[in-house]
Coordinates of C-alpha atoms in Angstrom, one line a residue:
X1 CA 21.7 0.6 26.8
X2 CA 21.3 0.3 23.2
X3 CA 22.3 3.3 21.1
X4 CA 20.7 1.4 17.5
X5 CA 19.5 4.7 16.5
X6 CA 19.9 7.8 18.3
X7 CA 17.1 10.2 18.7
X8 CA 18.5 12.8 16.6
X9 CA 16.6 14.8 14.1
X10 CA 13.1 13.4 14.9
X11 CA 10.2 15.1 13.1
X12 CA 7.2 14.6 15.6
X13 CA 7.8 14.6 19.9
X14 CA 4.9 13.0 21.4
X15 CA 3.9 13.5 25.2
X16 CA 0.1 12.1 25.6
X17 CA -1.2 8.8 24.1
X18 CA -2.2 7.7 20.9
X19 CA -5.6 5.6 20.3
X20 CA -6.6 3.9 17.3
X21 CA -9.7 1.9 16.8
X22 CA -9.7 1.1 12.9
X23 CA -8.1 1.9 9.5
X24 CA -4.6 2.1 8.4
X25 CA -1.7 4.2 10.4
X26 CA 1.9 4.6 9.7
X27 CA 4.0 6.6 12.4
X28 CA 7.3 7.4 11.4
X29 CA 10.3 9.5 12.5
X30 CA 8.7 10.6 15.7
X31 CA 9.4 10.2 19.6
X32 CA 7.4 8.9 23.0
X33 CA 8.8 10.6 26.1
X34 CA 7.7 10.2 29.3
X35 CA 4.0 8.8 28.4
X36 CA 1.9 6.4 30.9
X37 CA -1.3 5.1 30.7
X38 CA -3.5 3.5 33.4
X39 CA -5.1 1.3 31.1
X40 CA -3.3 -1.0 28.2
X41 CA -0.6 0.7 26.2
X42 CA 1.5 3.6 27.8
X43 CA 2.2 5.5 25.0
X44 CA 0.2 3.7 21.5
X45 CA -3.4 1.5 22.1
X46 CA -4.5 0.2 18.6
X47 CA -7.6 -2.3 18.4
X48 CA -10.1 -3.8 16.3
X49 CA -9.0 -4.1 12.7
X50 CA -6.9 -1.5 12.7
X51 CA -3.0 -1.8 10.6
X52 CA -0.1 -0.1 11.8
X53 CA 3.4 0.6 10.7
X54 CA 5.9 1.8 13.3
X55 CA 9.2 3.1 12.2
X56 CA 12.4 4.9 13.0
X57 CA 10.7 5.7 16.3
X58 CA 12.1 6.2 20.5
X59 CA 10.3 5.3 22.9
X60 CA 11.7 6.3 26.4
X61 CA 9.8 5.9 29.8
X62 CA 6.6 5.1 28.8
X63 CA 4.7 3.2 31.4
X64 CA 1.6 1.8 31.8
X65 CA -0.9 0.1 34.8
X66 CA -1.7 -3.0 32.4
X67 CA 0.0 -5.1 29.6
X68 CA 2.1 -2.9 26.7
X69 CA 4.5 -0.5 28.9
X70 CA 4.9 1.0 25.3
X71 CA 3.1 -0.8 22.5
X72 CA -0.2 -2.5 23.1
X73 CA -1.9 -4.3 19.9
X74 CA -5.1 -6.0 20.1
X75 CA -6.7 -7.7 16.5
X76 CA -9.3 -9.3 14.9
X77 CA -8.2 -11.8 12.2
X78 CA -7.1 -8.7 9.7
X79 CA -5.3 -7.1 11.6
X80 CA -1.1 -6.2 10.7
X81 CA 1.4 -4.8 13.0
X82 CA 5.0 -3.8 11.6
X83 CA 7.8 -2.3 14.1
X84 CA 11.6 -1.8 12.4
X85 CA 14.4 0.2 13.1
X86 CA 13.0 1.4 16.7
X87 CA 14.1 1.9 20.3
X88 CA 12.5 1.3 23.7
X89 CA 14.3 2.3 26.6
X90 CA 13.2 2.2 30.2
X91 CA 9.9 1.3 29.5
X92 CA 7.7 -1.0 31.5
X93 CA 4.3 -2.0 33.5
X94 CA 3.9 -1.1 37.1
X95 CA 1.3 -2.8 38.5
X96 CA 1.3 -5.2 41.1
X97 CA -0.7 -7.6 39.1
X98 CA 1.6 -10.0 36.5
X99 CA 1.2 -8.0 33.3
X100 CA 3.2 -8.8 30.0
X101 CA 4.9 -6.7 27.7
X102 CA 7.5 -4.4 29.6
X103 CA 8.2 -2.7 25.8
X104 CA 4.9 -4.3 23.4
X105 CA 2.2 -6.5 23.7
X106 CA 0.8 -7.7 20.3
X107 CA -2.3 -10.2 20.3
X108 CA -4.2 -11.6 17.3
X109 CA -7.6 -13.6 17.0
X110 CA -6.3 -15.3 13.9
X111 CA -3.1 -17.5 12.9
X112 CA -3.0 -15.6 9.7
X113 CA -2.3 -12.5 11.5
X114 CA 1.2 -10.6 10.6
X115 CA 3.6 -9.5 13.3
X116 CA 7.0 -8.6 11.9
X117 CA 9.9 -6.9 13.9
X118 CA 13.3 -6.1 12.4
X119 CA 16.7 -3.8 13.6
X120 CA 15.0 -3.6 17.2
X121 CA 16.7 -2.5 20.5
X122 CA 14.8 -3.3 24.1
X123 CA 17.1 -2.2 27.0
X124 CA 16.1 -1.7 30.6
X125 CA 12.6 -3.0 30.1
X126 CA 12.2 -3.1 32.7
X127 CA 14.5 -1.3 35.5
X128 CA 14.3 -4.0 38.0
X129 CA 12.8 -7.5 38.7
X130 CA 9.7 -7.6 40.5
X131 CA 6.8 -10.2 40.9
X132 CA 4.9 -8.5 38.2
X133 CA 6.7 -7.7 35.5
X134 CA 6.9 -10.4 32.7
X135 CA 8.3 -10.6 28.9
X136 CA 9.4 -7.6 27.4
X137 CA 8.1 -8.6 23.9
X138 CA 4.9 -10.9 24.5
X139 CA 3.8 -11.8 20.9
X140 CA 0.8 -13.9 21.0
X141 CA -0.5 -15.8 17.5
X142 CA 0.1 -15.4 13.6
X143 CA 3.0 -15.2 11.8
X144 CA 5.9 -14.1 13.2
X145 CA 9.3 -12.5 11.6
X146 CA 11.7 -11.1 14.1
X147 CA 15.1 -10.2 12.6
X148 CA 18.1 -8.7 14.4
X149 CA 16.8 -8.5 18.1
X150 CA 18.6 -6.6 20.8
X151 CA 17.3 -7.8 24.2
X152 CA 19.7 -5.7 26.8
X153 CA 20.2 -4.9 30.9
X154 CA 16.2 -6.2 30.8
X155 CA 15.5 -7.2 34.9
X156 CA 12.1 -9.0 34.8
X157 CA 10.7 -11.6 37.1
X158 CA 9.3 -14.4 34.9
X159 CA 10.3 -15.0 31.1
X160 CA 13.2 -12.3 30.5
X161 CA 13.3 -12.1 26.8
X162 CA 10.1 -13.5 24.5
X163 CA 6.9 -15.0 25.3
X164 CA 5.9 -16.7 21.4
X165 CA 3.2 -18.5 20.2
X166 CA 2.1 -19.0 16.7
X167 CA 4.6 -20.0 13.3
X168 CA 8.0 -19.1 13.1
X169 CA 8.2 -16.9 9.5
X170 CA 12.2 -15.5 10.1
X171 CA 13.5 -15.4 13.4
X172 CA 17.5 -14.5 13.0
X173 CA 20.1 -12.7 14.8
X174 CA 18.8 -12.6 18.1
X175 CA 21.0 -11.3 20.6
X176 CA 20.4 -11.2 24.9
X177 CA 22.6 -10.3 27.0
X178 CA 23.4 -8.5 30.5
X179 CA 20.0 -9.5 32.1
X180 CA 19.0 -11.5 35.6
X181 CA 16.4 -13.9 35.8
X182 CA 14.6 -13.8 39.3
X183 CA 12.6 -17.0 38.6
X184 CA 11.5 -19.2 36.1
X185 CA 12.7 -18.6 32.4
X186 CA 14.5 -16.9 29.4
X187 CA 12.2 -17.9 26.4
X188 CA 8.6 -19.0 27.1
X189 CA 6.8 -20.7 23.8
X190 CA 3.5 -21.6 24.0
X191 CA 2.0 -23.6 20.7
X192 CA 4.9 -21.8 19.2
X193 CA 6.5 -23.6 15.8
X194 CA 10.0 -22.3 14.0
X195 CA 13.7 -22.0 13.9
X196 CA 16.1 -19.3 15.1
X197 CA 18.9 -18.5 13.4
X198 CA 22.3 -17.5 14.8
X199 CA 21.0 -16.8 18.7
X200 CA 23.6 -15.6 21.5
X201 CA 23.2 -15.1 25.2
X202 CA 25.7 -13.5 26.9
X203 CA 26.2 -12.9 30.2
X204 CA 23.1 -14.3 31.5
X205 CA 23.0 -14.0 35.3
X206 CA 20.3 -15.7 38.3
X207 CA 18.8 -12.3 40.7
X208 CA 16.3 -12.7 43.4
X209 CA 15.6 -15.9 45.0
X210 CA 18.1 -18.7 44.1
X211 CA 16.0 -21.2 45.6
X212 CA 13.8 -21.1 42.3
X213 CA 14.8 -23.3 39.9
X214 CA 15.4 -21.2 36.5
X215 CA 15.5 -22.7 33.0
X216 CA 16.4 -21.0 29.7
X217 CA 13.4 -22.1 28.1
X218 CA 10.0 -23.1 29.2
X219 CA 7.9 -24.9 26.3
X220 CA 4.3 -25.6 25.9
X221 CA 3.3 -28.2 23.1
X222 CA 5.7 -26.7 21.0
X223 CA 8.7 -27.5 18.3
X224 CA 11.8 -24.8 18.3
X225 CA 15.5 -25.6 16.1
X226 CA 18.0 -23.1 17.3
X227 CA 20.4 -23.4 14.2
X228 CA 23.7 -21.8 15.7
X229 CA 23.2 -21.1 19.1
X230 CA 25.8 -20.1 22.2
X231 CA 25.9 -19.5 26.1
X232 CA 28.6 -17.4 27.0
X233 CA 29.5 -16.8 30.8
X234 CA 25.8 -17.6 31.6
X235 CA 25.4 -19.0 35.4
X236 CA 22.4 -20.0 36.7
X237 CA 21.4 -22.0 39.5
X238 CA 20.5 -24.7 37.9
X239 CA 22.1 -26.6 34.2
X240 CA 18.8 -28.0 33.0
X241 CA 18.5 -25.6 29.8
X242 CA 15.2 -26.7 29.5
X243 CA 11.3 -27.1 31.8
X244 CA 8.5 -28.5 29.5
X245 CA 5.2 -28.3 31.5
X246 CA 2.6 -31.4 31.9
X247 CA 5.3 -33.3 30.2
X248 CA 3.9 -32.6 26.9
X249 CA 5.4 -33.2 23.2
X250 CA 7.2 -30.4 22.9
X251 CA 11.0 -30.7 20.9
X252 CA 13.9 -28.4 21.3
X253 CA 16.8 -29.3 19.1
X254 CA 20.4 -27.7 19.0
X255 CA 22.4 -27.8 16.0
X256 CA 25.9 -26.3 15.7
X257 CA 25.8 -25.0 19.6
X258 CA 28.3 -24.1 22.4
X259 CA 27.2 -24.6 26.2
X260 CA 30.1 -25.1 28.0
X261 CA 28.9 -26.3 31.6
X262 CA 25.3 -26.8 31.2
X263 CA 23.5 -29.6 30.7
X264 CA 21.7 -30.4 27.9
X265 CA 18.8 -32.6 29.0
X266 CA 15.5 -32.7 26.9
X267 CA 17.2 -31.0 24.4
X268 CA 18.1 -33.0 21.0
X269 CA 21.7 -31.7 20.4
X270 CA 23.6 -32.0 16.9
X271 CA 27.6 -31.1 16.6
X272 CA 28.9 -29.2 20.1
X273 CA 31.6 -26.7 18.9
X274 CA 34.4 -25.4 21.4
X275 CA 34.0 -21.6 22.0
X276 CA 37.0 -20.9 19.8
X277 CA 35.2 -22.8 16.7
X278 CA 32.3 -20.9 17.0
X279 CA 33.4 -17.5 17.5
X280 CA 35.6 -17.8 14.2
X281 CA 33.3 -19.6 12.2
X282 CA 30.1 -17.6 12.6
X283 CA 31.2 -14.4 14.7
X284 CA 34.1 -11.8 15.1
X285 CA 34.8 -9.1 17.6
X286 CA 33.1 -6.5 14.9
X287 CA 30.0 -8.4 14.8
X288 CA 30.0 -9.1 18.4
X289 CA 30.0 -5.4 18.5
X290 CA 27.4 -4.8 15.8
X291 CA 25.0 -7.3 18.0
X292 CA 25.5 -4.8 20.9
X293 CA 25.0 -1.6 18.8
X294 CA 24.2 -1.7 15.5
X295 CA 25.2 1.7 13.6
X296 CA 22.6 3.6 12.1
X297 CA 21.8 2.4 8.8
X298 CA 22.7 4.5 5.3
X299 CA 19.8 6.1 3.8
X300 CA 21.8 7.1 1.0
X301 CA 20.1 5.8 -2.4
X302 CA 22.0 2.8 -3.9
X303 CA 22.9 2.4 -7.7
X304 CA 23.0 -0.2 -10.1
X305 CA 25.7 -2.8 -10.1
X306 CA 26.9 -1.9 -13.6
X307 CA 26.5 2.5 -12.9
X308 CA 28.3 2.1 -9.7
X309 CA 31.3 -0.1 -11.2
X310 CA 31.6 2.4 -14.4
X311 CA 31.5 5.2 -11.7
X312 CA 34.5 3.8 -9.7
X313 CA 36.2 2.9 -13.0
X314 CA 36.4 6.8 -13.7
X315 CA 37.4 7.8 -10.2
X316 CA 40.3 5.8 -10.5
X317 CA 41.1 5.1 -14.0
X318 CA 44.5 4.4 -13.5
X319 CA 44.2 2.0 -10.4
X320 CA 41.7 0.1 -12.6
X321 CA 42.3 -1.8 -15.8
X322 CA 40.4 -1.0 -18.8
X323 CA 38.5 -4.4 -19.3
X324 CA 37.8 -5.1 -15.9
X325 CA 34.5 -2.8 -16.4
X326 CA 33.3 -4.2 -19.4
X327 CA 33.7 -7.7 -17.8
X328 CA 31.6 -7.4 -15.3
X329 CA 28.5 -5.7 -17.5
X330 CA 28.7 -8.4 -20.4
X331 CA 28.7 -11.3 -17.6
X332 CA 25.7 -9.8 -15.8
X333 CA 24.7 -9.4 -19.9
X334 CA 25.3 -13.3 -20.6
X335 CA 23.5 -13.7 -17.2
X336 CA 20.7 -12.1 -18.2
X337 CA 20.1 -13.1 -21.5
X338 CA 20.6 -16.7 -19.8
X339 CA 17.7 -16.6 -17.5
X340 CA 15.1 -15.1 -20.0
X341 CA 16.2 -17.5 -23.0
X342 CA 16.0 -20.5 -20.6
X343 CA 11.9 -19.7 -20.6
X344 CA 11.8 -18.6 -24.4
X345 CA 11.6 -22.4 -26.0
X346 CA 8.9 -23.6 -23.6
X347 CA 6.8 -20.3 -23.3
X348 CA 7.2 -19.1 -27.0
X349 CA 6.7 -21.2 -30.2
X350 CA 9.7 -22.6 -31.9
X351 CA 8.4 -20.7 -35.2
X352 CA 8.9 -17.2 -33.2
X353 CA 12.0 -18.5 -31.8
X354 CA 13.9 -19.6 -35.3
X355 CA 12.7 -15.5 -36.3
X356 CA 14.9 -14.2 -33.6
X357 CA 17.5 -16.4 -34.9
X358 CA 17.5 -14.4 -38.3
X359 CA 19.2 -10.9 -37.4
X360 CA 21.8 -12.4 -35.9
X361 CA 22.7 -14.0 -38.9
X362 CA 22.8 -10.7 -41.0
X363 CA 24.9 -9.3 -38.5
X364 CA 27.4 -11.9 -38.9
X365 CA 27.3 -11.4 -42.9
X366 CA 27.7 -7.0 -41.8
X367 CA 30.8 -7.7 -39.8
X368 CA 31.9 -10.3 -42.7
X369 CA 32.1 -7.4 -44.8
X370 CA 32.5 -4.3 -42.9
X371 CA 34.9 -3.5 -40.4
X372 CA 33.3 -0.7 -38.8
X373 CA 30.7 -2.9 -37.7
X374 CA 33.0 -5.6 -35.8
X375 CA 32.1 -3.5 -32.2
X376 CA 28.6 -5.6 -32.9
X377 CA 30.6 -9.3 -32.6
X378 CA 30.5 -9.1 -29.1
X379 CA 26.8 -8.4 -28.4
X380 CA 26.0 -10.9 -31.2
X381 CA 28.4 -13.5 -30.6
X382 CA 27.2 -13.2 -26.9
X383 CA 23.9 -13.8 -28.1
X384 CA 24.9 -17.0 -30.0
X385 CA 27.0 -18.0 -26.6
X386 CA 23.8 -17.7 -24.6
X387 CA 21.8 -19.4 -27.4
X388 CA 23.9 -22.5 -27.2
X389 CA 24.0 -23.0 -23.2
X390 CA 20.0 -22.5 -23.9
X391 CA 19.7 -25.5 -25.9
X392 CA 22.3 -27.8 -24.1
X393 CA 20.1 -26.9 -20.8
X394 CA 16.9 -28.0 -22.8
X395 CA 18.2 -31.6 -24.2
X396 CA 19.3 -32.0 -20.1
X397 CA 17.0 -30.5 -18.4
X398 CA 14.2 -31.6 -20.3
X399 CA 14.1 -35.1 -21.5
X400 CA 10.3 -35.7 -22.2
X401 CA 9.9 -32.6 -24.7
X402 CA 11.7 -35.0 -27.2
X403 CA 9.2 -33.4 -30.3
X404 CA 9.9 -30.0 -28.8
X405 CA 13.7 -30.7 -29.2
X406 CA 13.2 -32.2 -33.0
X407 CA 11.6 -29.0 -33.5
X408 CA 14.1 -27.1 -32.9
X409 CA 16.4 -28.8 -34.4
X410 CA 15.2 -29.0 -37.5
X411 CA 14.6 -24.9 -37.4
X412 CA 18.6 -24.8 -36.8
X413 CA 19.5 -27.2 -40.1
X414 CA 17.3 -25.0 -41.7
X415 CA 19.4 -21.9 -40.7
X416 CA 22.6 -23.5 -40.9
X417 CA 21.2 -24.5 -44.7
X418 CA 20.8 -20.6 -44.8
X419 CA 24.4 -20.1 -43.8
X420 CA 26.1 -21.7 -45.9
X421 CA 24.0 -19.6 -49.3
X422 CA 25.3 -16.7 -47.2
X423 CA 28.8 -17.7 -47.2
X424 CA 28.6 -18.8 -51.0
X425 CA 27.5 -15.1 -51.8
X426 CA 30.1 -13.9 -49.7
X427 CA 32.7 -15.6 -51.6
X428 CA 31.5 -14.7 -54.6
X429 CA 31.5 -11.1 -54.2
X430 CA 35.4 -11.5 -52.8
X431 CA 35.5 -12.8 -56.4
X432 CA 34.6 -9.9 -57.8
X433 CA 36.1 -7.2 -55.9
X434 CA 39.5 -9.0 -56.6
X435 CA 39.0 -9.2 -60.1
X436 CA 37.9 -6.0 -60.3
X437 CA 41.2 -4.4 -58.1
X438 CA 43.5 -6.5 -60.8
X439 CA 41.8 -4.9 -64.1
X440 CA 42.1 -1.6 -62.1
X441 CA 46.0 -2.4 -61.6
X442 CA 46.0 -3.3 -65.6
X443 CA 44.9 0.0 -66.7
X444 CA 47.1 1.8 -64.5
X445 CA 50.0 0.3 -65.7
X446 CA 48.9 1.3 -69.5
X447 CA 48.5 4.9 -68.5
X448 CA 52.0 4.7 -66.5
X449 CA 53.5 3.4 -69.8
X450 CA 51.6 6.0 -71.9
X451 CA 52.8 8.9 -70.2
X452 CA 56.5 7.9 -70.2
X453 CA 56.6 7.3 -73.9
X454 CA 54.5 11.0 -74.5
X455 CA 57.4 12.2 -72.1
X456 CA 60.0 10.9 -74.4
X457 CA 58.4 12.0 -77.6
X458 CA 57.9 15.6 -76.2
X459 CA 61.8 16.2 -75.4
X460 CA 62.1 18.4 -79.0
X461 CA 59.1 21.1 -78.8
X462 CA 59.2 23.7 -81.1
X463 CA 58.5 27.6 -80.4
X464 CA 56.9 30.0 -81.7
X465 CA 56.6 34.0 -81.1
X466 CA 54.0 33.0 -78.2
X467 CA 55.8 30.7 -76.0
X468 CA 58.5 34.1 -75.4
X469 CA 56.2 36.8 -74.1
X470 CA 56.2 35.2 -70.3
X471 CA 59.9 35.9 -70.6
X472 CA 59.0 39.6 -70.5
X473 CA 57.9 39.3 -66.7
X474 CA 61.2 40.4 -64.7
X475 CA 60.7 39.0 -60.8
X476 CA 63.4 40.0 -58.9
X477 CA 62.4 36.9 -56.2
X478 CA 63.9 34.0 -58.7
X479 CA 67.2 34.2 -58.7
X480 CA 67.5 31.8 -61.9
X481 CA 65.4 30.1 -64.3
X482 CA 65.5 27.9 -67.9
X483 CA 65.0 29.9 -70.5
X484 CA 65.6 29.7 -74.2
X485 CA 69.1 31.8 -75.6
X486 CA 71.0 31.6 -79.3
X487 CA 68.6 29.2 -81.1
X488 CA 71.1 26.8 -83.6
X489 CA 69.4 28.3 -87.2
X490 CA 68.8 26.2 -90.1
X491 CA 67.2 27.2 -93.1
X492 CA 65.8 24.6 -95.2
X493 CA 65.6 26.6 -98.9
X494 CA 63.2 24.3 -100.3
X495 CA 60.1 24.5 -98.2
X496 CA 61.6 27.7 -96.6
X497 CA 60.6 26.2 -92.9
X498 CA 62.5 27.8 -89.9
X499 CA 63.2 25.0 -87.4
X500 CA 64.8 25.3 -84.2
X501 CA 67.1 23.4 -82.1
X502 CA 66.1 24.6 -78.2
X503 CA 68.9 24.4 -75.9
X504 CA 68.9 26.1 -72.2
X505 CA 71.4 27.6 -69.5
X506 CA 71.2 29.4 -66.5
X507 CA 70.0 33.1 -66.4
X508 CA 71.2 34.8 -63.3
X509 CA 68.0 37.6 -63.0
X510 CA 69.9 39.7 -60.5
X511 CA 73.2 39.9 -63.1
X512 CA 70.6 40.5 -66.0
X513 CA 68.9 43.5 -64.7
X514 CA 71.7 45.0 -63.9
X515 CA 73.2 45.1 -67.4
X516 CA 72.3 47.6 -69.8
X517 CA 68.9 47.9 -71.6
X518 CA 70.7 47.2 -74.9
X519 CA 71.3 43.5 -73.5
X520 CA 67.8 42.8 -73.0
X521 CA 67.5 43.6 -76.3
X522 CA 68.6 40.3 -76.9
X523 CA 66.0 38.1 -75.3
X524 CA 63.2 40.3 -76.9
X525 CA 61.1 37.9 -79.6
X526 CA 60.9 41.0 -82.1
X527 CA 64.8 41.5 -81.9
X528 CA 65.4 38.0 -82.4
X529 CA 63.1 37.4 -85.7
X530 CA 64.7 40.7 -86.9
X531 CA 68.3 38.9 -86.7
X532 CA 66.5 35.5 -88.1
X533 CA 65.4 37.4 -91.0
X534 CA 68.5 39.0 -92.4
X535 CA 70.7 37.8 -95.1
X536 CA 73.4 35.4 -94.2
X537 CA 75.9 37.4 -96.7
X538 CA 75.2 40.5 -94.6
X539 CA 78.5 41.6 -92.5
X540 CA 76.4 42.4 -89.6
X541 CA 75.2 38.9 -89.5

């Protein structure tokens, strides 16, 4: 038995039958237990033009008297049916008379009918062979999409997986296994037209009567490719694969198959693999697994290529090097760009497109000149990159828009013209700015020189009462300082000037203050113009 997804959590429990007649339904989440019917459809009957969407649903012993032990689906030409992610367990028709279905029976007036099933699990429809059971998916005109099919422990009497007719849409990953066939066939297909992709049956047994001849396929004007197809321990009694009734046109064709033991008559066959071959080229034990019981999908919302890979860049910042996450944005950027510049020359005039060629050249002249701006090189300069590959895939791809290309190819002399009156401008503002740093460097020297020789000139100052009042201000914190003591005196008679040689020495505060007052006499300006002014014949002089 399949365990695809468990019934767990289900939001509805149904226990008595659901009709619909017309309009649009869409049953999700919910369960069928236990429901039978005496007419069509054990546990859903939908008619006329009704649509219906089944999904994330369990359907478990539903029975019914007629066709549909579960599902049964009649339409008019309008009419859509839509099962995914559901299981059907132990579900099946019991009456004597040969009814299809075992798990659904889907029928439409019209070839452009829909009927799509994917991520389905049928197992134990039904519980033993009889006369009467038949097919536990019969599906019956339109279009038909069946992807990844579990057909399981099924015992019917006649056609043990599929009975198809109409066109093949997707059929993939179809996988039967551990089922008996009491007569007749696997597969039925009746004006059926399609290929299956990557089909296994496994373990494939003969029950009741081995004096029937059974086939794995029985076809009825009817054309079917199994692309990838294997037999594993599959033992009937009898190795014709195929029975075509009223020996009509119908075509089965193998291509990359395995079949050890059984003949392959009727059946055009393209490159036979050995079981070793085929297992490691298209399965592995974990898919071999999956085929058997697929885990219930994540429902978890995914991300963005580009949020997810900066998300796992910060997780592990240090397992990760830094460029690896811009890498992967700017190539999905270059991608990007790629695909909508490939349409912008034929779908937009060449005009509009030499306009978007402007701004990039302004940027270029920015990051010239500024070097805050070089972060916008990359985006620009991928820009160009894209540009480029863009007109190499036009001249290639598209040799009879010779005026188209001219076009354009005039627009980009006509820029490049532009260019190069940018770069002249450029130049000549370098020009200017070096000029103007080297007249800068002129003047500085001239004041440096200036202020040397007014340093020089300024070594003799001369003093006046003013320039000794700061020496008033005792701070015990200095413990010396240049000061002024014992002028040299000259007296010029003539023009009666005082001049004054300065010359300086070391003061020790802390000694000074702790002479007497008398001493700082000395360093008073009104004591010392008193001894300036005597008379040099004086004996106190």
């Amino acid at each position: 038995m399949s365990t695809y997804f468990p019934p767990a959590g289900s939001d509805y429990t149904y226990t008595s039958r659901l009709t619909y007649a017309s309009g649009t339904y869409e049953i999700n989440n919910s369960d069928f237990l236990g429901i039978s019917s005496s007419t069509n459809g054990g546990a859903i009957s939908r008619s006329s033009s009704a649509r219906i969407s089944i999904f994330m649903c369990y359907f478990a012993g539903c029975t019914s008297s007629r066709n549909g032990g579960a599902i049964y689906s009649s339409l008019g030409s309008n009419g859509q049916i839509s099962v995914s992610k559901t299981i059907g367990t132990s579900c099946e028709t019991t009456s004597s008379t040969n009814y299809y279905g075992q798990f659904i029976y889907s029928t439409f007036s019209s070839s452009s009918s829909i009927q799509s099933f994917s991520q389905c699990s049928i197992s134990k429809c039904s519980q033993s062979a009889s006369s009467s059971n038949r097919a536990p998916m019969y599906l019956n005109q339109g279009t038909l999409t069946l992807n990844s099919i579990n057909l399981s422990e099924n015992a019917v009497a006649y056609t043990h997986s599929f009975y198809l007719s109409g066109t093949a849409s997707s059929i993939s990953y179809v996988f039967v296994a551990d089922g008996s066939i009491s007569s007749a066939t696997e597969m039925e297909f009746n004006n059926f037209d399609g290929t299956f992709y990557d089909t296994m049956f496994i373990n494939i047994t003969s029950g009741g009567n081995k004096k029937i001849s059974q086939k794995f396929f029985q076809t009825t004007s009817s054309t079917v490719t199994f692309n990838r197809i294997s037999f594993i321990n599959c033992n009937l009694n009898s190795e014709v694969l195929v029975s075509s009734q009223r020996f009509d046109s119908s075509q089965i064709t193998f291509i990359d198959y395995y079949a050890p033991g059984i003949r392959t008559n009727s059946i055009s066959v393209s490159n036979s693999v050995s079981q070793t071959e085929y297992i490691t080229d298209y399965y592995d034990e974990e898919d071999l697994g999956n085929d058997r019981k697929i885990p219930v999908p994540d429902e978890t919302p995914h991300y963005s290529p580009i949020q997810t890979q900066f998300a796992t860049f910060q997780e592990t910042p240090n397992e990760t090097p830094y460029i690896t996450p811009l890498n992967t944005p700017c190539a999905t950027f270059q991608e990007t760009q790629l695909m909508t510049l490939r349409e912008t020359p034929f779908n937009t005039p060449f005009n509009t497109f030499q306009e978007t060629n402007e701004p990039i050249i302004s940027s270029q002249t920015q990051i010239e000149t500024t070097q805050e701006t070089q972060t916008a090189l990359v985006s620009t300069a991928t820009q160009i990159s894209s540009k480029s590959v863009v007109t190499s895939s036009i001249i290639s791809n598209s040799p009879t828009n010779t005026q188209n290309i001219n076009a354009y190819n005039s627009s980009v002399t006509q820029n490049d013209q532009s260019n190069g009156s940018v770069n002249s401008i450029s130049k000549g503002t370098l020009i200017g700015i070096f000029s103007s740093c080297a007249g800068a460097l002129i003047i500085i020297a001239i004041l440096v020189a200036f202020i040397i020789l007014r340093k020089k000139k300024n070594s003799y100052t001369e003093y006046n009462n003013s320039d000794f009042d700061s020496i008033d201000n005792d701070d015990e914190s200095l413990n010396s300082v240049d000061i002024p003591i014992a002028p040299a005196y000259n007296y010029d008679i003539a023009t009666t000037t005082e001049t004054f040689q300065t010359k300086t020495t070391d003061i020790d505060w802390n000694t000074r203050n702790s002479d007497a007052d008398d001493d700082n006499d000395l360093f008073k300006p009104d004591f010392m113009l008193n001894e300036m002014t005597k008379d040099p014949s004086d004996d106190d002089f």
